[in-house]
XYZ file of C-alpha atoms in Angstrom:
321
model
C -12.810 35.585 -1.694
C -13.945 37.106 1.201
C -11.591 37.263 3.852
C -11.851 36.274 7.815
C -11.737 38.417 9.881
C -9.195 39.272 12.714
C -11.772 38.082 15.532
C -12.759 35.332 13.623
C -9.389 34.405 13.307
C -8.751 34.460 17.017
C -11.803 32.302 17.406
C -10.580 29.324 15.112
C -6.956 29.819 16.524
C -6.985 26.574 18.362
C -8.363 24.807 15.553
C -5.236 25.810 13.180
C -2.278 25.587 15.771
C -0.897 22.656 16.330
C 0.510 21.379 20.067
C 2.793 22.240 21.996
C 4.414 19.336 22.136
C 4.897 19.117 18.334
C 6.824 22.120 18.378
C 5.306 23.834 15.141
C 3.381 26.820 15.607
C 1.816 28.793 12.391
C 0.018 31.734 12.235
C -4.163 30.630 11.674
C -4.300 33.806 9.243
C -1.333 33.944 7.105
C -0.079 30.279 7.777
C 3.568 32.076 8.361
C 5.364 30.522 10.964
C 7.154 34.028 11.730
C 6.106 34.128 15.672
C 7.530 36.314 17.788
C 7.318 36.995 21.570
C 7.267 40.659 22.814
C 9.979 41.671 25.252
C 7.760 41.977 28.413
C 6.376 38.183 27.213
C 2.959 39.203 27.684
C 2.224 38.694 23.972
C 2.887 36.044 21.042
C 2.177 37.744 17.335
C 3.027 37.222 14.028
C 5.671 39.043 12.445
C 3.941 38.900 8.787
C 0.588 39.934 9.780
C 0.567 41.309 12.922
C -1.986 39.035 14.592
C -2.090 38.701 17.931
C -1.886 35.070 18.841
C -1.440 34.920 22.822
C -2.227 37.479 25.340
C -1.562 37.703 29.328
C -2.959 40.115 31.319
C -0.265 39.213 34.502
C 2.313 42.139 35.191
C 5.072 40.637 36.188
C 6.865 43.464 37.311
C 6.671 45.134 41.192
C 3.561 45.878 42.854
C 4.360 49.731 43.458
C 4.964 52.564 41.380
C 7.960 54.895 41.265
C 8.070 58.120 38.775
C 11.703 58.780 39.405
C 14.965 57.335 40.379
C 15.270 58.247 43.863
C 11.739 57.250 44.502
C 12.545 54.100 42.476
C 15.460 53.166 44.393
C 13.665 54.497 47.711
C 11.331 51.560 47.162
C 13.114 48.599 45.884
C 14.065 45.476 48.072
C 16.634 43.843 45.704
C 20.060 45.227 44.983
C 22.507 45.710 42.311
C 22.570 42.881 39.622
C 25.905 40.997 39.600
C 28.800 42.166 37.440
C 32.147 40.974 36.556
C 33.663 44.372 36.995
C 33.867 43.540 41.315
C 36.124 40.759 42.253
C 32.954 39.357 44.712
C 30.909 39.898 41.939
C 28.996 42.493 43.662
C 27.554 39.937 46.496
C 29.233 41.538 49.274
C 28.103 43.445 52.149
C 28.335 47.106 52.126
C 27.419 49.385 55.622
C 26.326 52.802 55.126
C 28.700 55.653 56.064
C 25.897 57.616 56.847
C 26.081 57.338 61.070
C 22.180 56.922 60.988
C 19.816 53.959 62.204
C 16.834 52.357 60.338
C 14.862 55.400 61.254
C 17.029 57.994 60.270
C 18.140 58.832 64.186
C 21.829 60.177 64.448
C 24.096 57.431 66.286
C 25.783 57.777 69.830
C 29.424 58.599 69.902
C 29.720 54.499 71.029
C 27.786 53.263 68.276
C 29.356 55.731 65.272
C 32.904 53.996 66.942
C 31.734 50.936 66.684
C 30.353 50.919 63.203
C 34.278 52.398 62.092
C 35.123 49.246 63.545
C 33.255 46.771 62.080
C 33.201 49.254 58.440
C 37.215 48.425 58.977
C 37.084 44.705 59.598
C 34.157 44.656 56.422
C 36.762 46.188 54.120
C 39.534 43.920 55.097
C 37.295 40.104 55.046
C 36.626 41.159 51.467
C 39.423 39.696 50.260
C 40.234 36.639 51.681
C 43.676 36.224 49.908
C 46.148 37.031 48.231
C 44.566 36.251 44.645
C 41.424 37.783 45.617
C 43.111 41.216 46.428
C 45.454 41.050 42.997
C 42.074 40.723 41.106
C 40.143 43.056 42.806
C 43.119 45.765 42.295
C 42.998 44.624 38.719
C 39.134 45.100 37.690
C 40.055 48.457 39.652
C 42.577 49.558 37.197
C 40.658 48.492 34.506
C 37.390 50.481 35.101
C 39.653 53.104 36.179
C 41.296 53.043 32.209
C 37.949 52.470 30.627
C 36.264 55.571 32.612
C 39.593 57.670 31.070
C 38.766 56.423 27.231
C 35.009 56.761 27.621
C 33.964 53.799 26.824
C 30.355 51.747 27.736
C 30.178 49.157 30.505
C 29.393 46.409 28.300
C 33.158 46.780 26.936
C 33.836 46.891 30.971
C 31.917 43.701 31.548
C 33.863 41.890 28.643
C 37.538 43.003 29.700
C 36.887 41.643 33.299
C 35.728 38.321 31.831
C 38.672 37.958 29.683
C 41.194 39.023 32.925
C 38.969 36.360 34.392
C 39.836 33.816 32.103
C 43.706 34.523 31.839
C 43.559 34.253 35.738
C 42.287 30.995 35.213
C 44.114 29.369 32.475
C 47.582 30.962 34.484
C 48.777 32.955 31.595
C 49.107 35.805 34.408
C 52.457 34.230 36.200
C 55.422 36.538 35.326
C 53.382 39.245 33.570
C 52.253 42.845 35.121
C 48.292 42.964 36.574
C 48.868 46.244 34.895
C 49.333 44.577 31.679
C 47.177 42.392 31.196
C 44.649 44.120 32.408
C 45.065 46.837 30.183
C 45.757 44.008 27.257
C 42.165 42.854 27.963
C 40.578 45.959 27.873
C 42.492 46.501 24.437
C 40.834 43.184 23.354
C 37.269 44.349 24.771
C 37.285 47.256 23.151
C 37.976 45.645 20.146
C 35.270 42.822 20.223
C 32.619 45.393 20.730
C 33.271 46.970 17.867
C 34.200 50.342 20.124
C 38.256 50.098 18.592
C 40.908 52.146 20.727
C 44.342 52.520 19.299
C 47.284 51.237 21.413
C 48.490 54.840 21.763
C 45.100 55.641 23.514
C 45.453 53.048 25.641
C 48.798 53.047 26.941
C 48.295 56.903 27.816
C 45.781 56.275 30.407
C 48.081 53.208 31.334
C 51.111 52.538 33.719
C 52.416 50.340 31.198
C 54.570 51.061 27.972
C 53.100 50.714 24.746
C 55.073 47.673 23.733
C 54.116 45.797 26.278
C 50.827 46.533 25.814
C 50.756 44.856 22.328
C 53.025 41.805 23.720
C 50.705 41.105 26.380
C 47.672 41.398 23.665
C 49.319 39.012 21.429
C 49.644 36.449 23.676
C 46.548 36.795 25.062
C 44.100 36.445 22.591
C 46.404 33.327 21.002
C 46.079 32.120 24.668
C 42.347 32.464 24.700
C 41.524 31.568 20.976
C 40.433 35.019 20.451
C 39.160 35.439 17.070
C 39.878 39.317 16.097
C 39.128 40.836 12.625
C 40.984 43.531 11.535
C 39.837 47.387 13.216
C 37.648 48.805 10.482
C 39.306 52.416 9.657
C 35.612 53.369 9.331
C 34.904 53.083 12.945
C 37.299 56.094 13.795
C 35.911 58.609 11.529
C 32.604 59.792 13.602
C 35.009 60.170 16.911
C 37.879 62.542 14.530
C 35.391 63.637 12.768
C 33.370 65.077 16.364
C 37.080 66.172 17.583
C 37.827 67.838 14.662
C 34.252 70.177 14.348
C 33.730 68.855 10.787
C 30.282 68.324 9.276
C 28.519 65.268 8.191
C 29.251 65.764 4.595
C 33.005 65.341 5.290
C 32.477 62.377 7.215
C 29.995 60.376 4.904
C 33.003 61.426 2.120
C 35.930 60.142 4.369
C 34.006 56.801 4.215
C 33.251 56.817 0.554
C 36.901 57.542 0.298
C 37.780 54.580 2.971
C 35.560 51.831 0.678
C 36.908 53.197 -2.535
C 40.803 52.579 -1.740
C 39.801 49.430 0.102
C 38.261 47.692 -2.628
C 41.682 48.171 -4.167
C 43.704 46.501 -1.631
C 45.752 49.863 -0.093
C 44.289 49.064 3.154
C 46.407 45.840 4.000
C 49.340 46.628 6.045
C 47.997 50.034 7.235
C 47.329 51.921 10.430
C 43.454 51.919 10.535
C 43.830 54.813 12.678
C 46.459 56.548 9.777
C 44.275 55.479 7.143
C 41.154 56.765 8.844
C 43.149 60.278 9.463
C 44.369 60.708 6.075
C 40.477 59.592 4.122
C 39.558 62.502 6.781
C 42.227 65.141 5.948
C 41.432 64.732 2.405
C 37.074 65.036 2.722
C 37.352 68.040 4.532
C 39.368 69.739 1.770
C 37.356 68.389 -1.007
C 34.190 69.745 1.458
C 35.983 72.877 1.699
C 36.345 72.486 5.835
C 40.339 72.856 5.389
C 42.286 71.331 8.680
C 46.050 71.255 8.763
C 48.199 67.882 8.904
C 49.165 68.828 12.419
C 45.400 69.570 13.570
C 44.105 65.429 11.841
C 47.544 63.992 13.438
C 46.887 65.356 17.052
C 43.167 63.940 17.110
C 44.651 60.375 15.556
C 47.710 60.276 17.553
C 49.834 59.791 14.381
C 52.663 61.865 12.762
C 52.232 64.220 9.569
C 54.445 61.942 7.510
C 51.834 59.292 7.914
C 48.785 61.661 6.756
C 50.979 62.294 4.026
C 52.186 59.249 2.601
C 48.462 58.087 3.015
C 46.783 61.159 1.668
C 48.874 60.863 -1.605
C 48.044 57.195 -2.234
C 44.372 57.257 -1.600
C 44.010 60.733 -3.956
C 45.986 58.992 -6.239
C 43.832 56.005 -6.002
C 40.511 57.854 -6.068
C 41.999 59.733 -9.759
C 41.809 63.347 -7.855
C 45.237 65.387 -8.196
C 45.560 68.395 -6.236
């Protein structure tokens, strides 16, 4: 049976598809329903065959062209999207420090005084109150904690929701900003899949460790939080990249990980512990020998506890050194 062609197919299109308003769309060459919409919408195809079903020809991006940054932000007319890491949500007004007019003319000695003046005033009609100035110095701390652990702004984004929320529901009243803001980023980090132990945390905190986890606990019952429990897996590439070890060592720390997890050691354990140990023992069945003390200083966790883990998960695996 001969088969129709690709223009052919285009050309009968409106003869197969159904309305609009019916909702039910199939592809006129493979009858698959599988449509997709590319991420620029220009274009509707089918994911089976690859047929192209729609096409636009409108760009809807800007009208000029920029090949770098600076040119790019030379020429834009719209600012920064809004984020939920600025207590104004980045809608404010911001004057230039710069001591130049629209044409890039130095400013009199009057003017440059007056611009102090109103750059003063600007800072201080930012916050209206005193809630507005406790949150703002809170989404400070926080990005100030998640720029000292490294981690993405999307994790960012999420802990200054969360703060958000616990300002809103009043679980805040007789706690530390400090805590639980660094609580919520604890949480964020988690839900992202990005995990940071408490001891990580609470050293780029001003708030003790046990606080930390207090704070967390009641926060994420507050807030319905559902949180699974921190896959050990998900430290290994970070130790791993600390530690200088190859990726045979790391693929085996995680063949290791699954192996004694299948038979129930993991429950009660330090991920981070359990991570260190599955890594201590790879790299000396790779032959990349690190001491205890070398694994326990990238995990933040004693010797004792590479230890006691180390012997159960050789023991588990049926290797005896």
């Amino acid at each position: 049976m001969k088969r129709p062609t690709r223009q052919k197919a285009r050309d009968d299109q409106t003869k197969h598809e159904t309305t609009e308003e019916e909702g039910v769309r199939s592809c006129p060459e493979c009858d698959s329903s599988s449509l997709v919409r590319s991420s620029d919408e220009s274009e509707v195809s089918c994911e089976d065959c690859g047929l192209i079903l729609e096409e636009e020809t409108i760009d809807r991006g800007p009208e000029w062209r920029a090949f770098n940054h600076s040119e790019r932000n030379s020429k834009s007319r719209v600012g920064a999207p809004t984020t939920q890491t600025m207590h104004d949500k980045g809608l404010t007004t911001t004057i230039d420090w710069k001591n130049k007019d629209a044409y890039g003319r130095s400013l009199s000695s009057d003017k440059r005084n007056q611009m102090n003046r109103l750059r003063k005033w600007q800072e201080r009609i930012r916050t209206k109150d005193a809630g507005e100035r406790n949150l703002q110095f809170a989404l400070s701390e926080t990005d100030r904690m998640a720029s000292a652990l490294g981690v993405p702004r999307s994790v960012r984004e999420v802990a200054s929701v969360l703060y958000r929320r616990a300002l809103s529901e009043d679980l805040i009243r007789g706690r530390s900003i400090e805590g639980v803001a660094t609580s919520t980023l604890y949480a964020a980090c988690r839900m992202e899949g990005i995990p940071r132990s408490l001891d990580e945390v609470s050293a780029v905190s001003r708030v003790e460790r046990m606080e930390i986890g207090r704070t967390y606990r009641y926060i994420s019952q507050e807030l319905s939080l559902e949180m699974e429990p921190v896959d050990p897996k998900k430290y290994v590439p970070r130790f791993c990249s600390e530690l200088d070890l190859s990726e045979e060592v790391q693929a085996k720390a995680n063949e290791i990980i699954d192996t004694t997890a299948e038979q129930g050691m993991l429950s009660g354990k330090s991920p981070t512990g359990y991570a260190a140990a599955a890594i201590y023992a790879s790299a000396l069945l790779c032959n990349e020998k690190k001491t205890q003390r070398e694994v326990a200083d990238v995990a933040q966790v004693t010797e004792v506890t590479i230890r006691n883990r180390y012997q159960e998960q050789i023991d588990a695996m049926g290797i005896y050194s």
